């Protein structure tokens, strides 16, 4: 069982107040009339009574006045990220940059228990993102993603702060992040909790298992394949660790496949010596509602890490006494009700009304920057071949995604559309720019300094779809 959010409790109390307030406002007789009243009091005509426009307007005004008088209860996220108890966070936001920044903030704020303490302050976060391609911290986007297709569909590229491979997010999958201490890190533990929690659901289409790599897959299907439904990535720092992944529930797998598929004949060969390559796997949707998945996994988290003190033995640090929700709790005399659920992990919902600190917005902005998304790529080379023009260009890109050098090579053919000399001439301006300034590796940057329009368009399209 999951502990209800205090914001839900407060909202319920406000609605109850509103109902009591208007429960005393009655139109004369209204639905209280019955046939006996008609005979006894000659009131049959009142059964056809309808509220006048003035009455309707007056009731509407009373509702509006009460809504204005009732202050909106806003949650300050930082009141909960530092709690010394296990907490579940459910983000209703869909911005991938903001969700990753919130995840990072929760991770950084999570307190660490004393060495000899049996307490845990573990965190679990769920969130869904608008469509985006997410690469690992040390990956190469030119190699992992079909950038021309990604840019043509206006789907953002996101580089997370953890390792692991590339995944595509959409509203058909749920992302989860489990956080604990570094000594308690186990790449299999939480995957097994997810497996066990979901497998208990009686209407589950595919039973799950955990692979040797720590991925969550279906049990072997009739075609002999263990289909991957969730991949994982990890981070360990500051005495803490987190394990996060994405669960495929109802994703558009055809789009996912195309975004992660590169035709090297068109997009070139990327040699990324220092970056981490993704491991390709056959995937399938679990076909489970996201609300049910969150409920099942939250229940598993609560059973494994929830607080087990008695109902009246609640930690004093659970809710800061100066927080707005503490005041609301006291105002509506809900302390006993809240403490009755103290055996279970607190659930905090994050939405547009939640107060986020400025550091979260600053980090989200950093994650959007080209410098982080592309400039963090380890050095690599990108070789493009044009069969039509009979030549190859190979770009060498150094740290910061800055073009270091490039080289041209030509096929031995007699009838060329463009002569070797003309092709070389079309690259001379680009060569001068590279020698005199730092030029970042993007299609529009490179193609802008190539003087032959046909070659320029081809290179810009091949690099990332920008011209």
XYZ file of C-alpha atoms in Angstrom:
467
model
C 0.000 0.000 0.000
C 1.271 3.475 -0.891
C 0.956 6.468 1.374
C -1.271 9.220 -0.111
C 0.341 12.550 -0.947
C -0.315 15.376 1.484
C -1.218 17.611 -1.446
C -4.021 15.158 -2.299
C -5.233 15.247 1.298
C -5.240 19.051 1.366
C -7.068 19.211 -1.961
C -9.690 16.788 -0.634
C -10.244 18.932 2.450
C -10.730 22.068 0.370
C -13.273 20.265 -1.814
C -15.109 19.049 1.290
C -15.212 22.603 2.630
C -16.613 23.826 -0.669
C -19.242 21.107 -0.682
C -20.332 21.977 2.861
C -20.484 25.664 1.962
C -22.781 25.162 -0.990
C -24.682 22.365 0.622
C -26.626 25.060 2.476
C -27.706 26.808 -0.732
C -31.014 25.353 -1.961
C -33.442 26.423 -4.612
C -36.970 26.281 -3.100
C -38.323 22.715 -3.021
C -36.212 21.578 -6.012
C -35.760 17.770 -5.892
C -37.369 17.497 -2.440
C -40.849 17.327 -4.001
C -42.615 14.007 -4.390
C -46.172 12.984 -5.399
C -47.361 13.068 -1.768
C -46.399 16.737 -1.530
C -48.362 17.443 -4.717
C -51.590 16.135 -3.240
C -51.159 17.535 0.249
C -49.916 21.010 -0.562
C -50.925 21.718 -4.198
C -47.258 22.000 -5.172
C -47.250 20.073 -8.458
C -46.404 23.213 -10.438
C -43.143 23.588 -8.538
C -41.879 20.305 -9.993
C -41.272 22.221 -13.219
C -39.299 24.932 -11.460
C -36.077 26.006 -13.213
C -33.405 28.289 -11.823
C -33.551 31.787 -13.247
C -30.505 33.376 -14.859
C -30.110 35.593 -11.792
C -29.974 32.579 -9.480
C -27.461 30.801 -11.709
C -25.265 33.908 -11.901
C -25.410 34.399 -8.132
C -24.357 30.799 -7.446
C -21.556 31.073 -9.987
C -20.343 34.265 -8.308
C -20.343 32.548 -4.923
C -18.219 29.716 -6.336
C -15.770 32.183 -7.882
C -15.512 34.185 -4.668
C -14.796 31.063 -2.634
C -12.160 29.878 -5.111
C -10.418 33.237 -4.834
C -10.541 33.079 -1.046
C -9.069 29.548 -0.984
C -5.289 29.790 -1.464
C -3.675 27.214 -3.736
C -1.440 24.883 -1.775
C 1.927 24.670 -3.522
C 4.510 22.016 -2.786
C 8.138 23.062 -2.425
C 10.062 20.081 -3.760
C 13.079 20.765 -1.577
C 10.958 20.174 1.537
C 10.839 16.517 0.499
C 14.147 15.819 -1.239
C 16.013 16.098 2.085
C 13.632 14.010 4.203
C 15.264 11.286 6.288
C 12.910 8.570 5.132
C 12.255 6.673 1.887
C 10.253 8.754 -0.599
C 8.585 8.063 -3.955
C 8.436 10.966 -6.422
C 6.028 10.894 -9.375
C 6.615 13.643 -11.932
C 3.662 14.712 -14.065
C 5.962 16.931 -16.136
C 6.915 15.842 -19.653
C 9.983 18.011 -20.352
C 12.935 15.565 -20.597
C 15.519 18.180 -19.620
C 13.513 19.270 -16.590
C 12.829 15.706 -15.467
C 16.531 14.824 -15.634
C 17.367 17.985 -13.688
C 14.770 17.083 -11.037
C 16.197 13.566 -10.837
C 19.664 15.030 -10.317
C 18.388 17.369 -7.595
C 16.645 14.539 -5.727
C 19.842 12.496 -5.948
C 22.072 15.316 -4.678
C 19.712 16.204 -1.806
C 19.171 12.623 -0.623
C 20.742 12.295 2.846
C 23.077 9.415 3.683
C 22.381 7.416 6.882
C 25.103 6.963 9.476
C 27.374 3.973 8.854
C 25.916 1.897 11.688
C 22.330 2.950 11.009
C 19.750 0.480 9.744
C 17.647 3.302 8.344
C 17.378 3.982 4.639
C 16.548 7.223 2.887
C 16.156 5.625 -0.527
C 14.379 7.395 -3.348
C 12.265 6.203 -6.252
C 11.246 8.537 -9.074
C 8.886 7.966 -12.001
C 8.480 10.220 -15.016
C 7.370 10.220 -18.661
C 8.863 12.399 -21.379
C 7.753 13.897 -24.633
C 9.418 12.032 -27.542
C 13.216 12.350 -27.381
C 16.383 10.338 -27.994
C 18.504 9.918 -24.866
C 22.183 8.979 -25.100
C 24.574 7.986 -22.331
C 27.129 10.351 -20.853
C 30.034 8.930 -22.885
C 28.267 8.147 -26.148
C 28.574 9.547 -29.666
C 25.278 10.911 -31.060
C 26.528 10.753 -34.676
C 27.006 7.006 -34.225
C 24.080 6.089 -31.983
C 21.229 8.073 -33.524
C 19.893 8.794 -36.997
C 20.448 12.530 -36.562
C 18.983 13.619 -39.931
C 15.723 11.817 -39.130
C 15.747 13.080 -35.537
C 16.146 16.691 -36.665
C 13.587 16.390 -39.465
C 10.998 15.215 -36.919
C 12.061 17.967 -34.474
C 12.699 15.375 -31.780
C 15.232 16.628 -29.217
C 18.485 14.883 -28.409
C 19.207 14.494 -24.694
C 22.493 13.462 -23.093
C 22.007 12.178 -19.571
C 24.599 12.277 -16.788
C 24.826 8.522 -16.361
C 26.440 5.883 -18.554
C 24.678 3.182 -20.499
C 23.236 3.017 -23.994
C 20.853 5.004 -26.143
C 17.082 4.837 -25.691
C 14.110 6.604 -27.214
C 11.490 8.025 -24.868
C 7.869 8.733 -25.689
C 4.613 8.818 -23.759
C 4.328 5.050 -24.162
C 7.065 4.285 -21.666
C 7.727 5.089 -18.020
C 11.159 6.020 -16.737
C 12.158 5.005 -13.224
C 15.110 5.936 -11.048
C 16.061 4.112 -7.855
C 18.522 5.868 -5.550
C 20.394 4.482 -2.560
C 23.831 4.644 -0.945
C 27.005 3.611 -2.763
C 27.692 0.646 -0.409
C 24.158 -0.640 -1.103
C 24.555 -0.415 -4.891
C 23.626 -3.613 -6.704
C 22.898 -3.467 -10.430
C 20.513 -6.430 -10.140
C 18.638 -5.669 -6.904
C 16.097 -3.118 -8.115
C 15.639 -4.856 -11.469
C 14.658 -7.932 -9.474
C 12.224 -5.873 -7.383
C 10.590 -4.649 -10.603
C 10.479 -8.197 -11.972
C 8.903 -9.645 -8.832
C 6.442 -6.766 -8.373
C 5.195 -6.800 -11.966
C 5.048 -10.593 -12.225
C 2.504 -10.626 -9.380
C -0.031 -8.855 -11.601
C -2.509 -11.560 -12.716
C -3.336 -9.996 -16.105
C 0.283 -9.552 -17.200
C 0.818 -10.506 -20.847
C 4.533 -11.305 -20.554
C 6.273 -12.678 -17.492
C 9.604 -10.985 -16.814
C 13.129 -12.000 -15.878
C 16.461 -10.240 -15.326
C 19.276 -10.944 -17.781
C 22.940 -11.418 -16.941
C 23.534 -7.780 -17.950
C 20.858 -6.562 -15.547
C 18.320 -5.798 -18.283
C 14.676 -6.716 -17.764
C 13.372 -9.025 -20.490
C 10.435 -11.269 -21.140
C 10.852 -14.916 -20.332
C 11.778 -16.848 -23.466
C 8.922 -16.561 -25.967
C 7.716 -19.277 -28.386
C 10.027 -17.868 -31.078
C 13.001 -18.463 -28.778
C 13.651 -14.760 -28.069
C 13.971 -13.014 -24.703
C 12.572 -9.606 -25.668
C 13.991 -6.609 -23.855
C 11.419 -4.382 -22.149
C 13.764 -2.268 -20.026
C 17.406 -1.234 -20.216
C 19.363 0.267 -17.346
C 22.046 2.858 -16.641
C 23.902 3.594 -13.419
C 25.748 6.351 -11.614
C 27.867 6.235 -8.441
C 29.154 9.408 -6.790
C 29.271 11.276 -3.468
C 28.645 8.095 -1.477
C 25.393 7.513 -3.371
C 24.210 5.554 -6.383
C 21.293 5.406 -8.720
C 19.926 2.886 -11.159
C 17.552 4.209 -13.751
C 15.877 2.780 -16.792
C 12.907 2.982 -19.101
C 10.069 0.467 -19.228
C 8.467 -0.089 -22.643
C 4.722 -0.240 -22.067
C 3.059 1.097 -25.215
C 5.839 2.804 -27.169
C 5.887 3.352 -30.929
C 8.508 0.715 -31.571
C 8.598 1.327 -35.327
C 9.633 4.951 -34.789
C 12.054 3.887 -32.062
C 13.727 1.462 -34.450
C 14.120 4.024 -37.218
C 15.610 6.660 -34.916
C 18.239 4.202 -33.710
C 19.074 2.799 -37.156
C 21.782 4.358 -39.329
C 22.472 3.411 -42.932
C 26.242 3.882 -43.178
C 26.032 4.171 -46.958
C 24.058 7.381 -46.506
C 25.185 8.662 -43.109
C 28.788 7.505 -43.144
C 31.023 5.432 -40.882
C 31.701 6.820 -37.410
C 34.793 5.533 -35.633
C 34.394 6.539 -31.998
C 37.432 5.088 -30.287
C 36.686 6.368 -26.775
C 32.875 6.352 -26.683
C 30.583 3.593 -25.432
C 28.544 1.711 -28.023
C 24.970 0.617 -27.423
C 24.120 -3.085 -27.365
C 21.358 -3.847 -29.858
C 18.487 -6.013 -28.617
C 15.060 -7.082 -29.811
C 12.434 -5.156 -27.873
C 8.732 -5.473 -27.158
C 6.053 -3.532 -25.282
C 4.932 -4.948 -21.956
C 1.376 -3.778 -22.771
C 0.678 -2.624 -19.231
C -0.980 0.663 -18.243
C 1.526 3.170 -16.905
C -0.553 3.807 -13.774
C -0.559 0.096 -13.002
C 3.200 -0.198 -13.564
C 3.861 2.720 -11.213
C 1.502 1.237 -8.626
C 3.101 -2.217 -8.757
C 6.695 -0.993 -8.577
C 5.874 1.556 -5.866
C 4.343 -1.232 -3.838
C 7.502 -3.296 -4.295
C 9.655 -0.351 -3.215
C 7.478 0.207 -0.144
C 7.620 -3.443 0.878
C 11.413 -3.516 0.584
C 12.313 -0.073 1.895
C 9.211 1.447 3.513
C 9.169 2.648 7.103
C 8.032 -0.059 9.524
C 7.596 1.940 12.739
C 4.292 1.775 14.581
C 1.579 4.227 13.603
C 2.211 6.543 16.558
C 6.010 6.233 16.349
C 6.616 8.690 13.533
C 9.956 10.342 12.900
C 9.960 14.031 13.743
C 11.881 14.866 10.573
C 9.271 13.597 8.184
C 7.850 16.989 7.289
C 9.561 20.294 8.062
C 7.443 22.219 10.567
C 7.792 25.431 8.587
C 6.448 23.964 5.342
C 3.054 24.988 3.943
C 1.792 21.407 3.930
C 2.624 21.018 7.621
C 0.464 24.073 8.354
C -2.362 22.697 6.203
C -2.056 19.372 8.013
C -2.476 21.108 11.378
C -5.271 23.337 10.047
C -7.442 20.418 8.964
C -6.509 18.190 11.931
C -5.067 15.546 9.624
C -2.021 14.633 11.695
C -3.504 11.368 12.955
C -4.697 10.445 9.465
C -1.280 11.065 7.925
C 0.576 9.215 10.664
C -1.685 6.212 10.214
C 0.058 5.635 6.887
C 3.575 5.898 8.300
C 4.299 2.240 7.578
C 4.605 3.039 3.890
C 6.748 5.215 1.645
C 5.629 8.797 1.218
C 4.494 9.682 -2.331
C 5.169 13.185 -3.661
C 3.598 14.275 -6.944
C 5.448 16.869 -9.015
C 3.494 19.024 -11.452
C 3.355 22.556 -12.861
C 2.402 23.988 -9.468
C 5.367 22.447 -7.640
C 7.984 24.951 -6.500
C 11.388 23.999 -7.937
C 14.612 25.674 -6.898
C 16.574 27.725 -9.415
C 19.355 25.135 -9.612
C 16.941 22.718 -11.263
C 16.073 25.214 -13.991
C 19.751 26.097 -14.442
C 20.694 22.443 -14.890
C 17.831 21.898 -17.347
C 19.200 24.798 -19.396
C 22.696 23.276 -19.308
C 21.352 19.952 -20.566
C 19.821 21.756 -23.562
C 23.092 23.345 -24.650
C 24.884 22.096 -27.780
C 28.095 22.109 -25.758
C 26.737 19.360 -23.485
C 24.675 17.352 -25.980
C 27.269 17.226 -28.752
C 30.403 18.875 -27.397
C 30.820 16.237 -24.665
C 31.478 13.555 -27.272
C 34.934 11.906 -27.075
C 37.118 12.369 -30.171
C 36.052 10.474 -33.286
C 36.267 10.336 -37.070
C 33.406 10.455 -39.552
C 33.930 9.090 -43.058
C 31.457 10.010 -45.808
C 31.493 8.413 -49.246
C 29.734 9.833 -52.312
C 29.449 7.246 -55.045
C 27.896 9.744 -57.441
C 30.876 12.099 -57.267
C 33.433 9.341 -56.693
C 35.201 10.598 -53.578
C 35.451 10.189 -49.803
C 35.857 12.862 -47.140
C 36.971 11.877 -43.650
C 36.578 14.373 -40.793
C 38.665 14.062 -37.642
C 36.842 15.583 -34.682
C 38.573 16.297 -31.387
C 37.354 16.982 -27.856
C 34.536 19.503 -27.724
C 33.265 18.296 -31.121
C 35.745 20.658 -32.812
C 36.916 19.738 -36.318
C 40.631 18.998 -36.199
C 41.370 18.084 -39.818
C 39.801 16.415 -42.830
C 41.150 14.456 -45.775
C 39.899 13.741 -49.287
C 40.409 10.589 -51.346
C 39.157 9.857 -54.857
C 37.983 6.834 -56.832
C 39.884 6.026 -59.993
C 37.189 6.784 -62.558
C 37.440 8.484 -65.939
C 34.060 10.143 -66.417
C 33.393 12.407 -63.438
C 30.409 14.686 -62.913
C 32.777 17.049 -61.093
C 36.516 17.004 -61.658
C 38.959 16.188 -58.878
C 40.304 19.743 -59.032
C 36.839 21.276 -58.665
C 36.054 19.060 -55.686
C 39.303 20.059 -53.984
C 38.589 23.727 -54.681
C 35.166 23.450 -53.072
C 36.843 22.448 -49.759
C 39.547 25.142 -49.719
C 37.484 27.708 -47.802
C 36.548 25.100 -45.186
C 40.221 24.225 -44.780
C 41.110 27.878 -44.155
C 38.397 28.238 -41.519
C 39.527 25.099 -39.669
C 43.119 26.358 -39.606
C 42.217 29.807 -38.256
C 39.358 29.136 -35.834
C 37.534 26.426 -33.913
C 34.658 25.081 -35.965
C 32.148 22.823 -34.229
C 31.052 19.717 -36.082
C 27.526 20.235 -37.362
C 26.025 19.878 -40.810
C 25.207 23.548 -41.175
C 28.668 24.640 -39.999
C 30.583 22.371 -42.368
C 28.329 22.769 -45.398
C 28.337 26.542 -45.019
C 32.033 26.690 -45.954
C 31.876 24.304 -48.942
C 31.470 26.283 -52.139
C 29.897 23.620 -54.363
C 26.165 23.541 -53.606
C 25.620 19.868 -54.470
C 28.518 18.711 -52.304
C 27.559 21.156 -49.559
C 23.970 19.886 -49.380
C 25.069 16.245 -49.381
C 27.546 16.723 -46.517
C 25.148 18.763 -44.377
C 22.429 16.171 -44.841
C 24.791 13.273 -44.072
C 26.224 14.777 -40.877
C 22.988 15.656 -39.102
C 20.380 16.780 -41.618
C 21.141 20.491 -41.291
C 22.277 22.504 -44.301
